[in-house]
Amino acid sequence: MPQTNGAAPETARLEEIRKRLAIWSIRMTTKAASGHPSSCLSASHLVTALYFGDIMRYDAANPDWPQRDRFVLSKGHAAPILYAALAEAGTIEENRLMSLREIGSALEGHPNTRRLPGVEASTGSLGQGLSISLGMAMGQRLDGAGARTFVVMGDGEVDEGQVWEAVMAGAKYGVDNLIAMVDRNDFQQMGAADSVLPLDPMALKFAAFGWRVMDIDGHDWKAVLGALREAKVADGRPTLIVAHTKKGYGVTRILEDPGNKFHGVPLSPDEAETAIQEIENA
Amino acid sequence: MNIGERIGLSLGKPTRNAFGEALRDLADEFPKLVVVDADVGNSTRTQWFGEANPDRFFQVGIAESNMVSMAAGLAATGRQALCSSFAAFLTANAFDQIRMSVGFPRANVKLVGSHAGISIGEDGPSQMGIEDLALMRAVPNLTVLCPADAHAAAVMTRQMLEHEGPVYMRTGRPKAPLVHPESPDLRLGRAAQLREGGDVTLIACGLMVAMALEAAEDLSADGIEARVIDMHTIKPLDEAAVIAASRETGAIVTAEEHLVQGGLGEAVAGCTAANAPCPVRRIGVQDTFAESGKPAELLEKYGLSAAAIVAAAREAMALR
Ligand SMILES: Cc1ncc(C[n+]2csc(CCOP(=O)(O)OP(=O)(O)O)c2C)c(N)n1
Ligand SMILES: [Mg+2]
């Protein structure tokens, strides 16, 4: 039977899950010797809360359940944390995780909706996920079952003009079952997001376009869960949560240099072991 | 413009109109159909569907990229999402969205590009879709259609909706001569032979089918019998028909209202080169942007004429 996942979440339980997903993201990318672990870590609270914090309504054993809430990882390069969440939920087998990026594996470098159950959209070309999610949310509205679509974008991703096309259309149609999050980790590929293309005041920009906006600490459980619960109370507008995060959260090695040196770069096996211990002991 | 008049063809509606009427008329039969527009529905004719079904029509503004990805999202909830703009803006402006949001996930999205070719006339090159077939052929999983007249456009609109998966269909602005009877027996992926002949084969799409029929009459007056094929499905190409044409007539001329790069002509030439080599002459826009002018003047100036097809047929036959 489709049901929400668990009762009132307990942040200690969520933190245990989050650590597992973070550790998987590191192990998987280190084994693949490629990928984007730092981009997974900044989004780890958001993804954990959505799947395991009683936020999304879904049936892990039946990922195609038509009335499900949907999650689109628009910043598709953070695929490992999505795959780890799907394994934690039980949609895919955990023993597939370490096949990330291998030929023949459905766990491709970026999510492929045609190959892996539970993946709602094929992403990897940044800027398209919000539009896809908008279409999904409008489709869900036509279905009339009260389902929602959640989407996580990168902050650099918001540079794309298509994002703002979707922002305007979402406001026009008052798509209040669309809940978008920006993983505001302040870095993109070529360095500090502010130096690549200034986006501040981000929250005000979305608000000026007619969205309900929340500005939160993306690594504070109370803030993340509170914002997502509030966002589920529809008020006629789509919601944007600007989640301030740290690229490489929990790993000193990356936090020392979250700029271009650690975008799209896996940890070495030694660095990975140190990082995993650091996460476990935190 | 009176293409085909001298061989008794009558002028039909523009293919964009036939598409727009069919779309409106099919709304009840396809209850899962929704339409998204980027501020050109009165040009592409999806407006007629929108007026009759306002709850299934979404206007997202001059924002083709969002329109295409949004259509993919709507399709992901079990709908058929059709979106439309001028062929040039739809396929070029939103190419990556067509590639990634539609083609790669095989989304059940129907893309319709109007104002294809140079026969749009006075508005000029910025509005002319002359590279859309090349772009759309280059996206795996996409079916690519180009109806020749209003009767074909109506039938192919239905078939496009019946087809599960992504489809691109191009339509034209001017009235098009009727080369098919009403409700023609066309099948996606199967070439329609309009005239039998054993000396040379003329393979055309869109407006150029009527010109190919004119050219065949002219050749016949000189004792050359040309086979004429309406290749309304550019992809997947009816390779059997092309191979048979090569083997049985030994020379092929293609004709399309598109650049000679990447369109019907290159598809046909690629097929013959691999399977049954024969001379292939390609009539189309020759690696240039066109200009403003009257449709008939432009077609003549840019080498899209029955006379050009006749000359190319003679050249291809001489090379054989
Ligand atoms: C359209 C597009 N352009 C460029 C890239 C290459 N790229 C991959 S990740 C990235 C930076 C993304 O930064 P951000 O959105 O802030 O995500 P983060 O990793 O910081 O979470 C870039 C430019 C891409 N995937 N898609
Ligand atoms: Mg970032």
XYZ file of C-alpha atoms and ligand atoms in Angstrom, chain A residues 36 38-40 42-43 75-78 110 123-128 152-160 182-191 193 199 245 247 258 262-264, chain B residues 96 99, ligand 1:
72
model
C 30.749 14.956 -8.117
C 30.974 17.635 -3.176
C 27.737 18.396 -5.047
C 26.087 15.378 -3.386
C 25.656 19.906 -0.064
C 22.293 18.438 -1.051
C 21.359 19.101 -10.847
C 21.819 15.663 -12.323
C 25.532 15.507 -11.604
C 24.606 14.765 -7.969
C 23.687 11.377 -14.734
C 18.861 15.281 -16.273
C 22.441 16.389 -16.776
C 21.904 19.310 -19.076
C 21.440 21.955 -16.418
C 18.441 24.262 -16.542
C 15.738 21.874 -17.757
C 16.461 20.384 -6.476
C 18.523 22.765 -8.601
C 22.084 23.905 -8.200
C 22.715 27.595 -7.599
C 24.926 27.851 -10.676
C 22.162 26.138 -12.607
C 19.946 29.141 -11.965
C 22.168 31.044 -14.450
C 20.208 29.315 -17.230
C 18.088 25.693 -4.748
C 21.154 24.065 -3.244
C 22.807 27.409 -2.528
C 26.345 26.153 -1.917
C 27.880 29.299 -3.426
C 30.102 27.410 -5.862
C 29.769 26.214 -9.408
C 32.222 24.720 -11.894
C 34.583 27.669 -12.373
C 34.596 28.817 -8.789
C 28.974 31.390 -7.897
C 22.657 35.872 -8.492
C 24.590 24.874 2.100
C 29.746 22.303 -0.996
C 35.331 23.955 -2.305
C 36.640 20.046 -5.817
C 33.919 20.401 -8.390
C 33.523 17.129 -10.238
C 18.989 20.739 -26.346
C 17.499 16.229 -27.265
C 23.719 23.123 -19.726
C 24.963 22.680 -18.992
N 26.080 23.438 -19.072
C 27.198 23.061 -18.431
C 27.236 21.903 -17.706
C 28.528 21.470 -17.034
N 28.401 21.548 -15.550
C 28.192 20.457 -14.802
S 28.040 20.815 -13.173
C 28.309 22.468 -13.461
C 28.305 23.448 -12.313
C 27.026 23.359 -11.573
O 27.024 24.228 -10.496
P 25.812 24.257 -9.523
O 24.536 24.314 -10.300
O 26.032 25.346 -8.552
O 25.826 22.821 -8.852
P 26.673 22.314 -7.602
O 27.556 21.249 -8.119
O 27.431 23.472 -7.032
O 25.661 21.808 -6.667
C 28.509 22.705 -14.809
C 28.782 24.030 -15.385
C 26.064 21.128 -17.674
N 26.002 19.949 -17.025
N 24.943 21.535 -18.287
